[in-house]
Every structure is written in C-alpha cells, then in structure tokens.
Coordinates of C-alpha atoms and ligand atoms in Angstrom, one line a residue:
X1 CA 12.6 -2.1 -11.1
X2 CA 11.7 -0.7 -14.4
X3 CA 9.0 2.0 -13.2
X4 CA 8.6 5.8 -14.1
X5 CA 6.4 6.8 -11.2
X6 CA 4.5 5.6 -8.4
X7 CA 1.7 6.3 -6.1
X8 CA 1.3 5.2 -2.7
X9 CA -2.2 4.7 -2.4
X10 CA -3.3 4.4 1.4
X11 CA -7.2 3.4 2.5
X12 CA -7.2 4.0 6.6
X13 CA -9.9 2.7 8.6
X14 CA -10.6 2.6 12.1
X15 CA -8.1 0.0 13.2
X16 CA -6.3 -0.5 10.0
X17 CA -4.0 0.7 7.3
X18 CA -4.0 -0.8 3.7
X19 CA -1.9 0.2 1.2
X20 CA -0.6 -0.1 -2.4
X21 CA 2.2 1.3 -4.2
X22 CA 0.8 1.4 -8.1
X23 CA 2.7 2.3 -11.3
X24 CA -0.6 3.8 -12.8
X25 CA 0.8 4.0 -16.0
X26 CA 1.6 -0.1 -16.5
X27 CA -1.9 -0.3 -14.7
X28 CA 0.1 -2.2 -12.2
X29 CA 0.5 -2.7 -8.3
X30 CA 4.4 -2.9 -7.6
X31 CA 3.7 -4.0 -3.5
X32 CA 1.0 -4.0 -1.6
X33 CA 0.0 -4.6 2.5
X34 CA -2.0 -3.9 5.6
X35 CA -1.6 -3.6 9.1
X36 CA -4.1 -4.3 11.1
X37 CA -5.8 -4.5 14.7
X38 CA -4.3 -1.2 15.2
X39 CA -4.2 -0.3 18.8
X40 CA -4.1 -3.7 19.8
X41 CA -2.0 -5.6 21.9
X42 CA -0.7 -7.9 19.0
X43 CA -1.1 -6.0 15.6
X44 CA -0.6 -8.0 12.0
X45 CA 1.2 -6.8 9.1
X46 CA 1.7 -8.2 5.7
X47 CA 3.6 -6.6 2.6
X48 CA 3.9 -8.4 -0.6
X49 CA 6.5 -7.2 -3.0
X50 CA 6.6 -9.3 -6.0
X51 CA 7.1 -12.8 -4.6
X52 CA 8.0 -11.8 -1.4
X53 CA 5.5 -12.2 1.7
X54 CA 6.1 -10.8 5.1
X55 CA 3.9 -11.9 7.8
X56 CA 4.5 -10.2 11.2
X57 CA 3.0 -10.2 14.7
X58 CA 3.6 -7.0 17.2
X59 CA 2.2 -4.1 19.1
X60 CA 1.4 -1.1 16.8
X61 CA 0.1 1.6 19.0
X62 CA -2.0 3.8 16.5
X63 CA -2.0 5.0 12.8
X64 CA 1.3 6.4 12.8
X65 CA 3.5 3.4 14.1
X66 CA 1.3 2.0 11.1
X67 CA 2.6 4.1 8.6
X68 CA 6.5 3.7 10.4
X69 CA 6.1 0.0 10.2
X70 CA 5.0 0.3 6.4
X71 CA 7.9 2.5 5.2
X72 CA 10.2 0.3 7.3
X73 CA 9.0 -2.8 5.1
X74 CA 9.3 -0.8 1.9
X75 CA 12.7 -0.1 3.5
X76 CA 13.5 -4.3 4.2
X77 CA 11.8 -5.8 1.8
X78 CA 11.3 -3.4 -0.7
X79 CA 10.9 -1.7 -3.1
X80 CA 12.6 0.9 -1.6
X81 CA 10.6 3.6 -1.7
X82 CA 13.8 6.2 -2.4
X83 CA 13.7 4.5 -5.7
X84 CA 10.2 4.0 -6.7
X85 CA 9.9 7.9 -7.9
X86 CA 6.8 8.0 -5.9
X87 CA 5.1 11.3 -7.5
X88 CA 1.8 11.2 -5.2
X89 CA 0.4 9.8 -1.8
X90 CA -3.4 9.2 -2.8
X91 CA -6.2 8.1 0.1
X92 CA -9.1 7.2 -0.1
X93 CA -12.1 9.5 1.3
X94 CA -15.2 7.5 2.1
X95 CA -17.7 11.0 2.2
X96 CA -17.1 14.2 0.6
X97 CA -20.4 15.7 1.2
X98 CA -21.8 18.6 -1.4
X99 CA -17.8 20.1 -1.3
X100 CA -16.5 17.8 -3.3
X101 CA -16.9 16.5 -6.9
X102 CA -13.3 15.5 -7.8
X103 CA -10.1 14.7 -6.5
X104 CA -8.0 17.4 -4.9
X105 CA -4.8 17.9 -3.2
X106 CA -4.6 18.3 0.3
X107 CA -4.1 21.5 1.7
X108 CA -4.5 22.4 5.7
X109 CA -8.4 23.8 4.5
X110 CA -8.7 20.3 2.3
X111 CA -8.1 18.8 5.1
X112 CA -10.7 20.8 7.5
X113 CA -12.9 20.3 5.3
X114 CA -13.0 16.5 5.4
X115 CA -12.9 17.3 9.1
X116 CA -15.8 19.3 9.1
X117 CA -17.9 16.2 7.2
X118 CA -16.9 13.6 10.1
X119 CA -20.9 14.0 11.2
X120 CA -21.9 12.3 7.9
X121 CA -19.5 9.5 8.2
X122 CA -18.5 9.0 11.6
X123 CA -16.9 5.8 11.2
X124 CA -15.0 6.3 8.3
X125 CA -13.8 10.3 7.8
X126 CA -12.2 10.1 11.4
X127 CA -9.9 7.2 10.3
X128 CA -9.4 8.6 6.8
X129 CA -8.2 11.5 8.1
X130 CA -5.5 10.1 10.4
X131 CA -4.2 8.4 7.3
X132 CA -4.0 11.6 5.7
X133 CA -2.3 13.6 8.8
X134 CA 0.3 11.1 9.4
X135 CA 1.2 10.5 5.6
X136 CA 1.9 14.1 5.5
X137 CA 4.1 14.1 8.3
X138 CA 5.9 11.1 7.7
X139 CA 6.3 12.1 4.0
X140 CA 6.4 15.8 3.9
X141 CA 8.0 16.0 0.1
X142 CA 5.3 14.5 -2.0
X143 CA 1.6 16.2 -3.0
X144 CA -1.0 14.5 -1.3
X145 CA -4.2 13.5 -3.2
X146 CA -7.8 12.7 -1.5
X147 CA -10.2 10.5 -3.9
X148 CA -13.7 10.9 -2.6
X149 CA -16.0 7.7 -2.9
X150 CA -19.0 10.0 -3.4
X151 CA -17.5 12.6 -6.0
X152 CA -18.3 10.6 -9.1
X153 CA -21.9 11.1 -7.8
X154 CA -22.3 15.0 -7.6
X155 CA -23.5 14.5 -10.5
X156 CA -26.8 13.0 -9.5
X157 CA -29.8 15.3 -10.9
X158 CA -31.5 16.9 -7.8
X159 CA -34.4 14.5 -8.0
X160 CA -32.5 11.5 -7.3
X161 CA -30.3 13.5 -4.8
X162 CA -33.2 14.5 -2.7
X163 CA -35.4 12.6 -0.2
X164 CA -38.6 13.2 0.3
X165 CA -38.2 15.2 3.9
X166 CA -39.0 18.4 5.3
X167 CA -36.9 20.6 3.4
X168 CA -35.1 22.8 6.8
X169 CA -34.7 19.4 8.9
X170 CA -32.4 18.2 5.3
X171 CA -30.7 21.1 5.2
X172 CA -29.8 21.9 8.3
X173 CA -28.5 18.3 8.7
X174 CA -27.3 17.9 5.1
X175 CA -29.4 14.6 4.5
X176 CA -29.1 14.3 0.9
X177 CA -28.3 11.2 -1.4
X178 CA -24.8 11.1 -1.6
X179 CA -24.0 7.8 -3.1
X180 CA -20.6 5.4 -2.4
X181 CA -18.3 2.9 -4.2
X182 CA -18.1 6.4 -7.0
X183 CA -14.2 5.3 -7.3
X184 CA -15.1 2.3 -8.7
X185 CA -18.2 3.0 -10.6
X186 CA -16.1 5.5 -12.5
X187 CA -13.4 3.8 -13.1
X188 CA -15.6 0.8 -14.3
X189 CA -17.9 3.2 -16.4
X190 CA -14.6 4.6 -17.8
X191 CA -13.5 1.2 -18.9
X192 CA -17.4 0.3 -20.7
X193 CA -16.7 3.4 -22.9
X194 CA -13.2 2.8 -23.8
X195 CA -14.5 -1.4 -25.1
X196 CA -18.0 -0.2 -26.7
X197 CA -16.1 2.9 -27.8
X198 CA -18.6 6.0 -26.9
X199 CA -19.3 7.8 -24.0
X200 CA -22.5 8.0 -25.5
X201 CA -24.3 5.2 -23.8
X202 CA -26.8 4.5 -21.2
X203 CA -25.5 2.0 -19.0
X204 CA -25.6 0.2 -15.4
X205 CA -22.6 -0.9 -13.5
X206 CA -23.2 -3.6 -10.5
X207 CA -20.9 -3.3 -8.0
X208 CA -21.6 -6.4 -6.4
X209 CA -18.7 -7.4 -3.5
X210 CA -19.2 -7.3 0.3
X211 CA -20.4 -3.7 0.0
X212 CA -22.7 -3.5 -3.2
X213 CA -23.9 -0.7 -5.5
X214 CA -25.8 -0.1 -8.6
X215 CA -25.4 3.2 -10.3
X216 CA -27.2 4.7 -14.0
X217 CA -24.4 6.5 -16.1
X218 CA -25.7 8.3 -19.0
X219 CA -23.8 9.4 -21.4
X220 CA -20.7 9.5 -19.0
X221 CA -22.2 11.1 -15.9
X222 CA -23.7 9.2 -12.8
X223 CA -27.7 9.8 -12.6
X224 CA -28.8 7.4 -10.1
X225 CA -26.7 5.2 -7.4
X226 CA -28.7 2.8 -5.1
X227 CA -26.5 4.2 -1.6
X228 CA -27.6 7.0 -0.4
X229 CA -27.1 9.0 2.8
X230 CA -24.6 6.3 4.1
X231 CA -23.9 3.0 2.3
X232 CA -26.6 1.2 4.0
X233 CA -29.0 2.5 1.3
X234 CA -29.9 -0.1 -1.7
X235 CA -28.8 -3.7 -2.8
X236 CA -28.5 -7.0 0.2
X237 CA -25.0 -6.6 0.5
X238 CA -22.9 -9.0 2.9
X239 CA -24.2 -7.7 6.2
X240 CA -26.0 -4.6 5.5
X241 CA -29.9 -4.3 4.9
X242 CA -29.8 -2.4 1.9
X243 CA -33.3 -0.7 1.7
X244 CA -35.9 -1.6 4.5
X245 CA -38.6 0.7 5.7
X246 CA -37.3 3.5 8.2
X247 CA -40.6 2.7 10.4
X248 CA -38.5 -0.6 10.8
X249 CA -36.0 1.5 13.1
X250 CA -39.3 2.8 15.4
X251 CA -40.6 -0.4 15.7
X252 CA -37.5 -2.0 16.9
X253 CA -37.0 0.9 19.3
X254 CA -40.6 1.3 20.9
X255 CA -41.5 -3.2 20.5
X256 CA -37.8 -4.6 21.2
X257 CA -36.9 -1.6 23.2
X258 CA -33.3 -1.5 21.3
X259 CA -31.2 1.5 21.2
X260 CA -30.1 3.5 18.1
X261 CA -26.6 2.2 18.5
X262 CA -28.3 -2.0 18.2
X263 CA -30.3 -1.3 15.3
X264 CA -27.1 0.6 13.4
X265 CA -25.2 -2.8 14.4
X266 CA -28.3 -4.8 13.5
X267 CA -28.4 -3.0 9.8
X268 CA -25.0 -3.0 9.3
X269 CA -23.0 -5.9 11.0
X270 CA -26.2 -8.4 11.1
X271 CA -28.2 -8.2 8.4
X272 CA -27.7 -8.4 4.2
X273 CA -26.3 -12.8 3.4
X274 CA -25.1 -12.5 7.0
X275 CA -28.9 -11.9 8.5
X276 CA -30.9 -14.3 6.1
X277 CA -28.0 -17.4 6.2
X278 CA -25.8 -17.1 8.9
X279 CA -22.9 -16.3 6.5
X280 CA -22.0 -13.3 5.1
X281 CA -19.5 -14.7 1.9
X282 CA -21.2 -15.2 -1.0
X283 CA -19.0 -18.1 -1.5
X284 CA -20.5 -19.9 1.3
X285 CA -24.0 -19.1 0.7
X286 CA -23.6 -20.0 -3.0
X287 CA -22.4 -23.3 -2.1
X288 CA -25.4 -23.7 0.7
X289 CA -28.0 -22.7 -2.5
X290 CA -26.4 -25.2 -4.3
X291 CA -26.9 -28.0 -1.6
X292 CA -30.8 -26.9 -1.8
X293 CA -30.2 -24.8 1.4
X294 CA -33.4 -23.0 1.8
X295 CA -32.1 -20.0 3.7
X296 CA -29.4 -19.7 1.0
X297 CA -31.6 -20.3 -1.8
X298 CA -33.7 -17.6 -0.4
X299 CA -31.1 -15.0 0.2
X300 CA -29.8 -15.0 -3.2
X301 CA -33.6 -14.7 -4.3
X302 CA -34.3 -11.7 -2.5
X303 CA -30.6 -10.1 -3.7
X304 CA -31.8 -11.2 -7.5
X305 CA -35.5 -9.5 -6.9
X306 CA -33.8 -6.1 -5.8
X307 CA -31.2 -6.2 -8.8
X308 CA -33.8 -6.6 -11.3
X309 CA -36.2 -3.8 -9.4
X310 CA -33.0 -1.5 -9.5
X311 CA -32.1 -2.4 -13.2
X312 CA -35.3 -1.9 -14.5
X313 CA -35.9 1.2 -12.7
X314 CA -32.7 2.3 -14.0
X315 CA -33.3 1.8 -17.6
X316 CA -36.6 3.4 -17.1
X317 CA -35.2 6.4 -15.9
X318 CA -32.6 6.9 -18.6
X319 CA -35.4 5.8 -21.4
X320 CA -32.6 3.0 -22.7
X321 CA -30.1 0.5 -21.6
X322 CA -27.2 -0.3 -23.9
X323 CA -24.9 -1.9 -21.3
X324 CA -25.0 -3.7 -17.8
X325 CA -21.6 -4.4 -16.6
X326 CA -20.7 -6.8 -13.8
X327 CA -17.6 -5.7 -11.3
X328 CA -16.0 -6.4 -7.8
X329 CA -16.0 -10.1 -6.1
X330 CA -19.3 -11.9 -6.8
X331 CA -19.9 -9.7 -9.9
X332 CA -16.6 -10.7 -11.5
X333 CA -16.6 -14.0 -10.3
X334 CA -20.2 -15.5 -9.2
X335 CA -21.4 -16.5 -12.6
X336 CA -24.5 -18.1 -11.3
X337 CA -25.6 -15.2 -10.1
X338 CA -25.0 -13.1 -13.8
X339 CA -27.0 -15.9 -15.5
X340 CA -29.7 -15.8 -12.9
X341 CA -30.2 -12.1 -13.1
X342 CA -29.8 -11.6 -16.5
X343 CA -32.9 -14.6 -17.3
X344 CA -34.4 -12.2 -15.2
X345 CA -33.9 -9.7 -17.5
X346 CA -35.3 -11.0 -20.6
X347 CA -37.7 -8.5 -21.1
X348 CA -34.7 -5.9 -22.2
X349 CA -33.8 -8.5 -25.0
X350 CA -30.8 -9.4 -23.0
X351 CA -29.5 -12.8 -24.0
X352 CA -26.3 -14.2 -21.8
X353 CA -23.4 -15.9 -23.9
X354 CA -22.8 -19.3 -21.2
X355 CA -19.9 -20.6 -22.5
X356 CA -18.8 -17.0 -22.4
X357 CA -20.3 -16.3 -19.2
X358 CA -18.5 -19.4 -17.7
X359 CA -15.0 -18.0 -18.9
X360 CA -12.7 -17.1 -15.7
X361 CA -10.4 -14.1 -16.5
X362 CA -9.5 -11.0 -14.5
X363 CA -9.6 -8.7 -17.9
X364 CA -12.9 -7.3 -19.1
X365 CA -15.2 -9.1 -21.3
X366 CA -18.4 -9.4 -22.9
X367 CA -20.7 -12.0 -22.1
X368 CA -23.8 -11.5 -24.0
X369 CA -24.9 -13.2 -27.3
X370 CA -23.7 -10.6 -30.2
X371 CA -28.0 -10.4 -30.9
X372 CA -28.7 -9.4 -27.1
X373 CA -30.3 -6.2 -26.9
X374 CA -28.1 -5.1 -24.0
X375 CA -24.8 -5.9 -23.8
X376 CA -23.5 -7.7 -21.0
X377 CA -20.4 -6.9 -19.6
X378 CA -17.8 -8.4 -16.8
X379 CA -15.3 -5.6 -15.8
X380 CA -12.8 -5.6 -13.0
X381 CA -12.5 -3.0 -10.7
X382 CA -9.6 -2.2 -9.3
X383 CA -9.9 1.0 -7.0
X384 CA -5.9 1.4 -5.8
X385 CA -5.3 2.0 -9.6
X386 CA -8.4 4.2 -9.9
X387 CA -7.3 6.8 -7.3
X388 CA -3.0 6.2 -8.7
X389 CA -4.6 7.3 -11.9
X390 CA -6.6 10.4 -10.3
X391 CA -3.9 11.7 -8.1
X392 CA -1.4 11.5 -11.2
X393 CA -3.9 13.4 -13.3
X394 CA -4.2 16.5 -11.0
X395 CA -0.9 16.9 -9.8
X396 CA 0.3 16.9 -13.7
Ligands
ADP401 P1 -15.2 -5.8 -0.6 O1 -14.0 -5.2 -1.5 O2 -16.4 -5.1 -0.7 O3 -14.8 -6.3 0.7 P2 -15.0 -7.9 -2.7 O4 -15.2 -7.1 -3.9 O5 -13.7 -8.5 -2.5 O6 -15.5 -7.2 -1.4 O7 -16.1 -9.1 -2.8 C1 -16.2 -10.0 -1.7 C2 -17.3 -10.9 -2.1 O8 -17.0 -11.6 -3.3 C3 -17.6 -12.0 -1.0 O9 -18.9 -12.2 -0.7 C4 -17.0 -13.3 -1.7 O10 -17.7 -14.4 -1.3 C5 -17.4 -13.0 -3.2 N1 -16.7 -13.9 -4.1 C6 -15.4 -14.0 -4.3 N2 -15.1 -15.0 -5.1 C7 -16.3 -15.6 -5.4 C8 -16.8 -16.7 -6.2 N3 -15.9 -17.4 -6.9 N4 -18.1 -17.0 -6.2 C9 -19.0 -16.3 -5.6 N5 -18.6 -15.2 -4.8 C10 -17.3 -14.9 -4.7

C-alpha cells in the first residue's frame, strides 16, 4: 500500500454502519463496507478492498459488534488498519443545530452537544451518535472528527433561515431553516470554483439523488438551500414530499383521521417518485417515462416544475447566475433530465452542449455551449472524501 494517511470515515444510521477508509490526499477510497440490519437476527456485511469482496451473513447484536466485525475485516481482508496510518475517525452528523458551523473534534461536551440536538433529528443524531461512542472506544488513539450536514448552511442570511411563525413558539423549539446535504454542497461548490477559477460567482448546485437539494452559493458562502427544518423541506425526492402545504398534515389528521406518526411515514417513506409511480428509483421511473408511462411522465414533470421554480428563485435572489452544477445519482447520471430542465431554463441564456451532455464520466465537466449565458456544470460528489478532507484539515 503506498498511502501517507488515512481516515476512517464512518456514517451510522439506525440499523446500519457504512464506512470508508479514504486517502484524502490521492482523493481516493482505499476500502469500503457496511453492515447492515443491525439488531437483527441475520445481519449482512460487505467490505471491498481493492478487488476483494466479502459478503457475510450473521447475527450482529448492535452498533458495537458492527464496528468489531468491521476492524475484524480490515484485520482479514485488509488493509490492515495497523498499517494504513489512519490520522482521523471522521462521522457524519446529519443536524448540528445553531452550535455548529464547521467540523470539530469530538470531545465528551462535543459529544453532549449532538446529544442535546437529538429533538431536531430524532432518527438520525441517536444513531450518529452511537457511531461516535463506539468508535471512540474501540479506537481510543486517534482524534475523532464530526462533519455536520447542516454546517455549510449557517451561513444562510436570517431571512432565508427564518419561517414565518410566531417568534417565542420558534425559539423555544428552535424551528429554524437549517438546511441538509451541506457536506456535499460544499464540497461540490468547492470543486465549481477551483474549474471556473473564482470564488467569486453566483452559482446553484443540484443535489439530485434519493435525497435531493438545491442550494444558492454566492461568492463561496451558502445563501439559500431548499431543506429546511428536516430534509423533507424542498425538491420531489425519491419518497419524500418535498414542499406541500402544512394544512395538508390537518387535513389528513381531522378527514383521514391519521396519526402524526402516518403522515411522517406518508411524507417521508410514501410520497416523492415513490408516491406519484409506485417506484422510488429514478432509473425505473425514467424508463416508465420513456415507455409513455403517464404516472412517470408526470412525476418527472412535477420534479422539472419545482427545479426551475427553485432555480429561478435562486438567481433572483442573488441578482445573477453564472453556474448551475449537476451532482449525486440522477444529477450525474440522468441526462434526460439535465436537458429537460435546462430547455426549461432558456430564459437565463442557458444553452446545453448534447453531445457534451451525453458524455458518461465520473470527473467533472462542462456541458453547456461555450455562448451559454450560464454555465452548466456536471460535478461528482463524493461525501466520504469530503468529510476525510475536513477531519484532516482541523486536526493539522
Ligand atoms: P442517495 O445517496 O441519496 O441514496 P444517490 O446519489 O446514490 O442517492 O442517487 C440515487 C438515485 O440516482 C436513484 O434514484 C437512482 O435511480 C438514480 N440514478 C442512478 N443512476 C441513474 C441513471 N443512469 N439514470 C437515472 N437515474 C439514475
């Protein structure tokens, strides 16, 4: 193995463990794996290191027989972990409320702080959290790193931070815009400056995968993102709503007499591609549309109409739009959907390159005509490396 330093990134959720062991200076994952149906009677774990695949089938009783089975792979299979130099254990923090606007080291008040947020993201900071406590006790010699999915969108001006609610009733429950997918939007934003070459620029990145996000970066800093509170907030994602009137929630409760609990599944787990089609990959839908599948045809329509609302709302908002960027699954790779929205977008001059556009590649590249007003981007994301990158930064 010819590596200076790794970072075993770890992203815990409530029955699973995924992880990555990156080399963030050759932008490179050296293995990667998951275990999940934690807590289940039959658990699954795979590790890839290089072209070695382990598939295995057992019990794993909770989050740290996770980790045990992990370093025992690294131990197996390799690399082995002794040899990697790891310099940091980074994990990913889905909500880091008003406390956080950057990465930190974890420290026992780090960590009761992420604690203390659990109310705002009940699904996600409990699991997190385990990921972080049994990390730590299972590799006790190595700084610790959490990378916070809303950090990148502290930033937000109070305007677009703010709903419009009684003022005590948001305080004393800390409703506020917080945003999501920040990892990615900064690391994608990052990567727009470093091609066009300024920082200087008022641009959109689309965060379109099974989760999606919009945000506005002027000039390097986030001013608007389309998740809000939680990540239901925004774009038709996979199976989440995105934005839908609240009263939506009351009627549902006082006409279909459904609990709280049935309409956060309904929003979340049964609506987005899932609700309109029936499916919730944008593979499947795509290839529905393309058979002249009306409920496809009209998903995608209704995912289009809120992209362009968002975009030109964004530009608006800045006062210009140099650069709209493309990232995560369909983004990068649904170029039907990047030609459609951006003949949508003609009105900002933008003019789509389609033989460029129609180029498969996992490296960034521009896929607007060189006369397009805006220009159009395609930029993978790649998160693991995002927080390796963070957590190397602050503990040099
Ligand atoms: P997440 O990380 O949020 O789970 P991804 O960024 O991996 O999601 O994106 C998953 C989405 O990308 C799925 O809807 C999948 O269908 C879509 N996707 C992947 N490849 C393609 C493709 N070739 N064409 C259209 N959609 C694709």
């Amino acid at each position: 193995m010819n590596i200076t330093e790794t970072v075993l990134v770890i992203n815990s959720g409530s029955s699973s463990l995924k992880y990555q062991l990156v080399d963030p200076n050759a932008d490179g994952s050296v293995a990667s794996g998951l275990v999940e149906r934690i807590g289940e009677p039959i658990s699954h774990i795979t590790h890839t290191s290089g072209d070695q695949v382990v598939d295995e089938e057992k019990p794993v009783a909770d989050h740290s027989d996770a980790l045990r089975e992990v370093l025992r792979l690294f131990d197996e299979v390799g690399p082995k972990l002794s040899e990697a130099n790891i310099v940091a254990v980074g994990h990913r923090v889905v909500q880091g409320g008003r406390h956080f606007d950057s990465a930190k080291i974890v420290t026992d008040r780090i960590r009761d702080l992420i604690a203390e947020l659990s109310p705002l993201a009940p699904l996600h900071n409990p699991p997190n959290l385990k990921g972080i406590d049994v990390a730590r006790e299972l590799l006790p010699d190595v700084p610790h790193v959490v990378v916070f999915d809303t950090a990148f969108f502290q930033s937000l001006p109070e305007e677009a931070a703010t709903y419009a609610l009684d003022k005590d009733v948001a305080e004393k429950y800390s409703i506020r815009r917080y945003g999501a997918h920040g990892t990615s939007h900064q690391f994608v934003s990052d990567r727009v400056a470093e091609i066009v070459g300024t920082k200087d620029i008022c641009q959109i990145v689309l965060h379109l995968g099974n989760g999606a996000s919009a945000s506005a970066v002027k000039c390097g800093k986030a001013v608007d993102t389309t998740m809000g509170l939680t990540p239901l907030e925004g774009l038709v994602m996979g199976t989440r709503t995105g934005d839908i009137d609240p009263a939506a929630v009351f009627h549902l409760q006082r006409v279909a007499g459904m609990s709280v609990d049935e309409v956060d599944t309904l929003f979340n787990k049964q609506s987005g591609l899932k609700g309109l089609t029936g499916d919730n990959d944008m593979r499947a839908v795509r290839s529905r549309a393309d058979s002249d599948d009306p409920d496809a045809r009209l998903a995608i329509d209704v995912l289009l109409h809120r992209l362009v609302k968002y975009v030109g709302a964004y530009a608006a908002q800045m006062g210009a739009l140099d650069v709209l960027t493309f990232t995560a699954g369909i983004g990068e790779n649904d170029m039907m959907l990047r030609k459609e929205l951006c003949e949508r977008l003609s009105l900002f001059g933008v003019e789509l390159d389609e033989a460029a556009n129609a180029i498969r590649s996992k490296e960034p590249r521009t896929i607007s005509t060189p006369n397009s007003k805006v220009q159009v981007l395609v930029v993978p994301t790649n998160e693991e490396l995002a927080i390796a990158q963070q957590a190397l930064a602050l503990i040099k």
